[in-house]
Short mmCIF file of C-alpha atoms in Angstrom, two decimals:
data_model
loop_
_atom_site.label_atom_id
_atom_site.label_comp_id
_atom_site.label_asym_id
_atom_site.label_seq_id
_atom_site.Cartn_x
_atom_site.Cartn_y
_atom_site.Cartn_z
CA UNK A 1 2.37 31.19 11.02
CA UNK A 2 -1.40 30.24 11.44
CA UNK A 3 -0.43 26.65 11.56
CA UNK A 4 1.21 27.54 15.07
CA UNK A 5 -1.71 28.43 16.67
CA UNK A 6 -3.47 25.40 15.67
CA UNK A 7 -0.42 23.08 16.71
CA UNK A 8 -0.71 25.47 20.42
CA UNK A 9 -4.68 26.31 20.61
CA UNK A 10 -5.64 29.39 18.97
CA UNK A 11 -5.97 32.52 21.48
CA UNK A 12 -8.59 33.35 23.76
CA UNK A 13 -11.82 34.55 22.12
CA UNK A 14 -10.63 33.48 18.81
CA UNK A 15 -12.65 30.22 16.75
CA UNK A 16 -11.30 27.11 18.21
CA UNK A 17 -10.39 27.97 21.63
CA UNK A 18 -11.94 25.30 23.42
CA UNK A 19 -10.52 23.01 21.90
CA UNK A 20 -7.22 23.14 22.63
CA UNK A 21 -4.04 22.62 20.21
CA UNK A 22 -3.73 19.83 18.05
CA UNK A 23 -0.02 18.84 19.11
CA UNK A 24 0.01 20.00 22.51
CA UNK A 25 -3.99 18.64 23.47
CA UNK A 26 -2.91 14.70 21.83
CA UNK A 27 0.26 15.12 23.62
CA UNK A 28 -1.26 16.27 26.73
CA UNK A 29 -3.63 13.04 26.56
CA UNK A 30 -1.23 10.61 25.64
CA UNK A 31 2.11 12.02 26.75
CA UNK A 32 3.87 8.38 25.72
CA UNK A 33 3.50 9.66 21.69
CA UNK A 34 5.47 9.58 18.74
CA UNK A 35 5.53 12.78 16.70
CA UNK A 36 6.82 13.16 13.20
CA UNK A 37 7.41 16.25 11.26
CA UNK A 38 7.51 16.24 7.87
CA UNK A 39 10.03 18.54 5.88
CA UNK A 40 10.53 20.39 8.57
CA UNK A 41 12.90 22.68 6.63
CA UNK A 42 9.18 24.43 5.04
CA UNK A 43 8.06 25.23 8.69
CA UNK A 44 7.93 28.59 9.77
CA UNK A 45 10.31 30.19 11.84
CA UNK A 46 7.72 29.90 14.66
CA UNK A 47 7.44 26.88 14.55
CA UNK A 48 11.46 26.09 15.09
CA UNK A 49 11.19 28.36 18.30
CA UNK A 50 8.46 26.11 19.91
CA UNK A 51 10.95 23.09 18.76
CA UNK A 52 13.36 24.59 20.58
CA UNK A 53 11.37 25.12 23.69
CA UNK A 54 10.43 21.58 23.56
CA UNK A 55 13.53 20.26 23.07
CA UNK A 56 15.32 22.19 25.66
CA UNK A 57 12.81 22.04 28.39
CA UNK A 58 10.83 19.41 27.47
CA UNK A 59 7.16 21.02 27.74
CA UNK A 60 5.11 23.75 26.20
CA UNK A 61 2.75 25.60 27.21
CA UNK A 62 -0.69 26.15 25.29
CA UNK A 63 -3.44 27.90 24.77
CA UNK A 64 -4.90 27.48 28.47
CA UNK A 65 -1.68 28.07 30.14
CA UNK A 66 -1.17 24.85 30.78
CA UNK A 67 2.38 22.99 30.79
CA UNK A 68 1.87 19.63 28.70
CA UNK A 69 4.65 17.69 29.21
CA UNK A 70 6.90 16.14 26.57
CA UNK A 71 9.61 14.64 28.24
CA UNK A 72 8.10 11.32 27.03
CA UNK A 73 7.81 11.90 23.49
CA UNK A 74 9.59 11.20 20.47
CA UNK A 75 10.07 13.57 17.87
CA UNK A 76 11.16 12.70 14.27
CA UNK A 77 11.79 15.42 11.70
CA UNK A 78 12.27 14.67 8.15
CA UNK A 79 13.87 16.89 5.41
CA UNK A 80 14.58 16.73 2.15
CA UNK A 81 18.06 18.98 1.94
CA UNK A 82 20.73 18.40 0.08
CA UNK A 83 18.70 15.93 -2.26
CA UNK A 84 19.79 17.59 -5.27
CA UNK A 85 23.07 17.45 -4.10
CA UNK A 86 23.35 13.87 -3.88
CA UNK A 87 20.93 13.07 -7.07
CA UNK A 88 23.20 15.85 -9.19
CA UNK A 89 26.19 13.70 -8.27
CA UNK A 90 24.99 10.16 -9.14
CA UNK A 91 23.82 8.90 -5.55
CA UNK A 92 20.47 7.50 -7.15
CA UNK A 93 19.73 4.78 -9.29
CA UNK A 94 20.18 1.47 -9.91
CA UNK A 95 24.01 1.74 -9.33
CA UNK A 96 25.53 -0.82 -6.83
CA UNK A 97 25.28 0.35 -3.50
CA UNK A 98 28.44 3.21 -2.59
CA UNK A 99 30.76 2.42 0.06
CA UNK A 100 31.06 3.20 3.52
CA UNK A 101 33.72 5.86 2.35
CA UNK A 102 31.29 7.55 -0.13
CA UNK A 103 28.82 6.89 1.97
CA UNK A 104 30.55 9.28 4.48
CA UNK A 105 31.44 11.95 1.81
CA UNK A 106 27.57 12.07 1.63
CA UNK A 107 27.28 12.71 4.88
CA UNK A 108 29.59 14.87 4.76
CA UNK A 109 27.56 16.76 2.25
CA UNK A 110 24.56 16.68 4.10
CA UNK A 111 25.62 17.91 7.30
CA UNK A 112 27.09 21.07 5.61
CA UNK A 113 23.73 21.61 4.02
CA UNK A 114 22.05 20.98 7.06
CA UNK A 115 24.11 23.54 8.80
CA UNK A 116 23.70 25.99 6.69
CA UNK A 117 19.81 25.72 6.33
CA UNK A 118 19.22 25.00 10.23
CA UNK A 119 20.25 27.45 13.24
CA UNK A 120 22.70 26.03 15.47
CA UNK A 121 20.82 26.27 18.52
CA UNK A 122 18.24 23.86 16.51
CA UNK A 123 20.97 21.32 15.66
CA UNK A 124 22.64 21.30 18.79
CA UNK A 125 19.37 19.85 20.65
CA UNK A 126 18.96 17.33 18.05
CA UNK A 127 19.92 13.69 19.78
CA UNK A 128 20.70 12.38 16.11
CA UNK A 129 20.85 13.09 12.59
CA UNK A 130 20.04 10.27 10.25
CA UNK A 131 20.62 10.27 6.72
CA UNK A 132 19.52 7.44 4.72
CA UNK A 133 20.97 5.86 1.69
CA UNK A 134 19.62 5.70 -1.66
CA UNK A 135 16.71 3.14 -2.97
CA UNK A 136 18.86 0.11 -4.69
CA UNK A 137 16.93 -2.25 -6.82
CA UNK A 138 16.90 -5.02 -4.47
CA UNK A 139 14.62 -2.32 -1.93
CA UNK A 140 12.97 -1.47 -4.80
CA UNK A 141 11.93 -5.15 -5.15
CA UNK A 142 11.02 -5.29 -1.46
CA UNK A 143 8.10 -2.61 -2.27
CA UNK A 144 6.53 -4.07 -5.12
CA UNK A 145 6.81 -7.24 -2.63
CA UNK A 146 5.01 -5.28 -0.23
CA UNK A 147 2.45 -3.30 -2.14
CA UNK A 148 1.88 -6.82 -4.05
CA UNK A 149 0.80 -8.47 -0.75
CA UNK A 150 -1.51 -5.71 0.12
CA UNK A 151 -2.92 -6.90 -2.87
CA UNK A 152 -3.03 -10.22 -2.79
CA UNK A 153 -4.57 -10.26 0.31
CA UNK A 154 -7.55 -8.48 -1.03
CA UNK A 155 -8.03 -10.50 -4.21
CA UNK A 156 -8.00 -13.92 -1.63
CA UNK A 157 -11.44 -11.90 0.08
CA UNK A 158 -12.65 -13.02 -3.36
CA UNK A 159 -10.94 -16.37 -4.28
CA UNK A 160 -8.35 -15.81 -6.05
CA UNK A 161 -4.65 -16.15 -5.35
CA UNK A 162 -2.10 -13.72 -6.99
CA UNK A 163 1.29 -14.71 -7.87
CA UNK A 164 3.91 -12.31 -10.11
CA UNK A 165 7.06 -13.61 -11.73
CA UNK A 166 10.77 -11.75 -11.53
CA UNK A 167 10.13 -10.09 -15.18
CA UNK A 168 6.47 -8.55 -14.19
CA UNK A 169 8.24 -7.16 -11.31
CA UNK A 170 10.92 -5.72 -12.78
CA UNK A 171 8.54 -4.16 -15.06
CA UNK A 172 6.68 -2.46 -12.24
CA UNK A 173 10.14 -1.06 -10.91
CA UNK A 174 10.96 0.35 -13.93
CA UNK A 175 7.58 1.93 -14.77
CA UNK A 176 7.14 3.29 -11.13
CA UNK A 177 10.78 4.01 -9.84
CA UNK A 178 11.44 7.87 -10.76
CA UNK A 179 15.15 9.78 -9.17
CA UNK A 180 13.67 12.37 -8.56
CA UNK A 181 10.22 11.00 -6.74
CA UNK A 182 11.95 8.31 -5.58
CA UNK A 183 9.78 5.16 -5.07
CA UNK A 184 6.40 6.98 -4.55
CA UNK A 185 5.28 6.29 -8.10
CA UNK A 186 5.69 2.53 -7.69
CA UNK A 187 2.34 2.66 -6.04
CA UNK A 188 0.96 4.30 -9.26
CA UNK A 189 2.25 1.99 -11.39
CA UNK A 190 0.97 -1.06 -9.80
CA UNK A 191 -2.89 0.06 -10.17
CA UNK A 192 -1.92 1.28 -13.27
CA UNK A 193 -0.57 -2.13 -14.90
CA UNK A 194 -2.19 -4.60 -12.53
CA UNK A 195 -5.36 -3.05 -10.91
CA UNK A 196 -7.24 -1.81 -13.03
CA UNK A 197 -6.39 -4.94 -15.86
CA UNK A 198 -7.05 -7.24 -12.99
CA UNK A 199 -11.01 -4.87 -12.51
CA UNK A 200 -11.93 -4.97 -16.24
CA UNK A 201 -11.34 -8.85 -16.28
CA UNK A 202 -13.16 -9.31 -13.17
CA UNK A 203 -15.89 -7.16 -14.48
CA UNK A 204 -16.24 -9.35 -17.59
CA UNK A 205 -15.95 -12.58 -16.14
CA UNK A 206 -12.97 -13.48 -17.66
CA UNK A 207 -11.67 -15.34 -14.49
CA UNK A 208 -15.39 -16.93 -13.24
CA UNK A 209 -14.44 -20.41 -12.41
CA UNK A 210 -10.79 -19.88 -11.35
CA UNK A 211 -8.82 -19.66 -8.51
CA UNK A 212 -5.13 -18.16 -9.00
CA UNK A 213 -3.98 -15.19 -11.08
CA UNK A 214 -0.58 -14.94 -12.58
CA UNK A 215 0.97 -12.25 -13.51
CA UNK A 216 3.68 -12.37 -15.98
CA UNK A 217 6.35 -10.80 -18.50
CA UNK A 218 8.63 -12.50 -20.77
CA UNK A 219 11.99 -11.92 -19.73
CA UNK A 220 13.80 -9.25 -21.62
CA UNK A 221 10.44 -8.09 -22.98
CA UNK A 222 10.67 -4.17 -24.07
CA UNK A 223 8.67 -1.77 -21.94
CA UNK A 224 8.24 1.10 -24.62
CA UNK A 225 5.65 2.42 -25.11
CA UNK A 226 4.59 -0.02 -28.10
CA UNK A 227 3.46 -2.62 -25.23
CA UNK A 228 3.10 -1.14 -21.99
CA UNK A 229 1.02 -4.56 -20.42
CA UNK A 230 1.78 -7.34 -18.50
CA UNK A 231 0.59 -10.78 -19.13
CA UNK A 232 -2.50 -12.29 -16.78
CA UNK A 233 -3.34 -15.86 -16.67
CA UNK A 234 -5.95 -16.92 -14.83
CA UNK A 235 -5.84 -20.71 -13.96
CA UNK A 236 -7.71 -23.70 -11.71
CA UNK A 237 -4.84 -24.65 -9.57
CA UNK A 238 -6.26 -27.43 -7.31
CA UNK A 239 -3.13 -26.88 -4.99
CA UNK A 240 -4.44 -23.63 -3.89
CA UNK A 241 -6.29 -24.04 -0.93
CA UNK A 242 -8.38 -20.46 -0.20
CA UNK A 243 -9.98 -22.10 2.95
CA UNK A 244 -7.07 -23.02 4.73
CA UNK A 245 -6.50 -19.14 4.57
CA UNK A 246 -9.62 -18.79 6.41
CA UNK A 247 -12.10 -17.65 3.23
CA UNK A 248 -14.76 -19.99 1.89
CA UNK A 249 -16.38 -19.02 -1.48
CA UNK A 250 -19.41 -20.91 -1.40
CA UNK A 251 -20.29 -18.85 1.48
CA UNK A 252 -18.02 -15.51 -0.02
CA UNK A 253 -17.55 -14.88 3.59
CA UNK A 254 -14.62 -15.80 6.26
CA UNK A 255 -15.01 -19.25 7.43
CA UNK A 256 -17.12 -19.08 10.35
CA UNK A 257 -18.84 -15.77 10.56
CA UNK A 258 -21.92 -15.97 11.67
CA UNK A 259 -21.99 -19.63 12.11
CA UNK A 260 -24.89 -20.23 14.79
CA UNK A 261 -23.91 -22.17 18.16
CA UNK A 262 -26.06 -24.78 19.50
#
C-alpha cells in the first residue's frame, strides 16, 4: 500500500511531497511513455483501482491535484498465472513446439486462471491479453547467441575475437535452461563456464600474442558433474582483422580517438 503513494506523490506534509509521484511526475513529463508492470498479480488492491482509473479515463490525478494525462501511454502488465498449470502438464521443455490446437487449450487455461485471479472490471479494460508460448531449444539457442555477442563485443575492446561451436552451446543451454526459471539462468551459466575461464587465462597470460578465442565441446561430450568445462583455444588467426572493426591494439584504443587534426 506504501508503494501507491510513491507511484501518486506521497500526501501533503509527508517526506517526499515535493517531489511528486514517480509514475504520474515521468508520465506527466513525457506523456508519450511506455509503462510496464511487472507481476502485476502481487500488486495491491490499490494499486488495481488506480489501473482502473487510468484505464477508464485515461488520467490520474496526483499528489498536487493535478490531472496528468495518460491517454498517450502504453501500459504492459506481466503475470506469471497459471505457470504451474502449464509446466505441471508438460508445456515446457525441449519438446517440439505444441500445435495451434494445444496451443489454444492453453489459452484456454490461462484465461480461466486469469479470470479467476483478476476482477472483471480489470479485464474488461484490458485492450489484449497475450500469452506467450514456451522457450523451445531453437530460442534457447537465440539467447546464448545473444548473450554471446554481448560478449564478444567486449573481448574485441581487447583484441580478441570469440567464436563458440554447436556442442559448447548446447552445453550452455543445458547448464543454464531451468522449467521452472525458465531461461534466466542461462545468463549464469555463461559467466560461469566462459567468463570467468576466459578472466583467469587472461590474467595469466595464457592468450598474450593471440587474436581469436574458441570455444569448444566435443560433440556428445557428458556434462556431469565429472567435467563440467568447456574447451578454450586461443589461436593467431591472420584472417581476423580487429581494425576493420574499428579497434587498433597497438594503440588499445578505437581507431581514431584522439587523433590530432592539422
Amino acid at each position: 500500500k506504501h508503494n501507491v503513494s510513491r507511484l501518486v506523490g506521497a500526501p501533503p506534509g509527508y517526506v517526499g511531497y515535493e517531489e511528486g509521484g514517480q509514475l504520474t511526475e515521468r508520465v506527466r513529463r513525457r506523456p508519450y511513455s511506455v509503462v510496464l508492470f511487472d507481476e502485476i498479480e502481487k500488486a495491491h488492491p490499490d494499486v488495481f483501482n488506480m489501473l482502473l482509473q487510468i484505464m477508464e479515463e485515461g488520467r490520474l490525478v496526483d499528489s498536487f491535484g493535478r490531472n496528468v494525462d495518460f491517454r498517450n501511454t502504453v501500459l504492459i502488465m506481466t503475470s506469471n498465472i497459471g505457470a504451474d498449470l502449464i509446466k505441471g502438464g508438460g508445456g515446457f521443455g525441449f519438446a517440439k513446439r505444441e500445435s495451434e490446437a494445444n496451443f489454444d487449450n492453453i489459452k484456454g487455461i490461462l484465461m480461466k486462471e486469469i479470470e479467476r485471479y483478476f476482477r472483471p472490471e480489470f479485464i474488461n479494460r484490458l485492450d489484449d491479453v497475450i500469452v506467450f508460448r514456451p522457450l523451445n531449444k531453437e530460442d534457447l539457442v537465440t539467447i546464448v547467441d545473444y548473450e554471446t555477442a554481448k560478449l564478444r563485443d567486449r573481448l574485441m575492446e581487447q583484441g580478441w575475437l570469440l567464436e563458440l561451436d554447436q556442442p559448447a552451446k548446447d552445453f550452455l543451454i543445458d547448464k543454464g535452461y531451468n522449467p521452472d526459471f525458465g531461461a534466466r539462468p542461462l545468463r549464469r551459466a555463461i559467466s560461469t563456464y566462459i567468463e570467468d575461464p576466459l578472466s583467469e587465462a587472461m590474467l595469466s597470460g595464457e592468450f598474450q600474442g593471440k587474436n581469436k578465442i574458441i570455444v569448444t565441446r566435443k560433440a556428445g561430450e557428458s556434462a556431469g558433474a565429472d567435467d563440467e568445462r568447456l574447451n578454450f583455444q586461443a589461436v593467431n588467426d591472420p584472417n581476423v582483422n580487429l581494425k576493420a572493426r574499428g579497434w587498433s591494439k597497438k594503440e588499445e584504443k578505437p581507431v581514431g580517438a584522439g587523433a590530432e587534426t592539422t
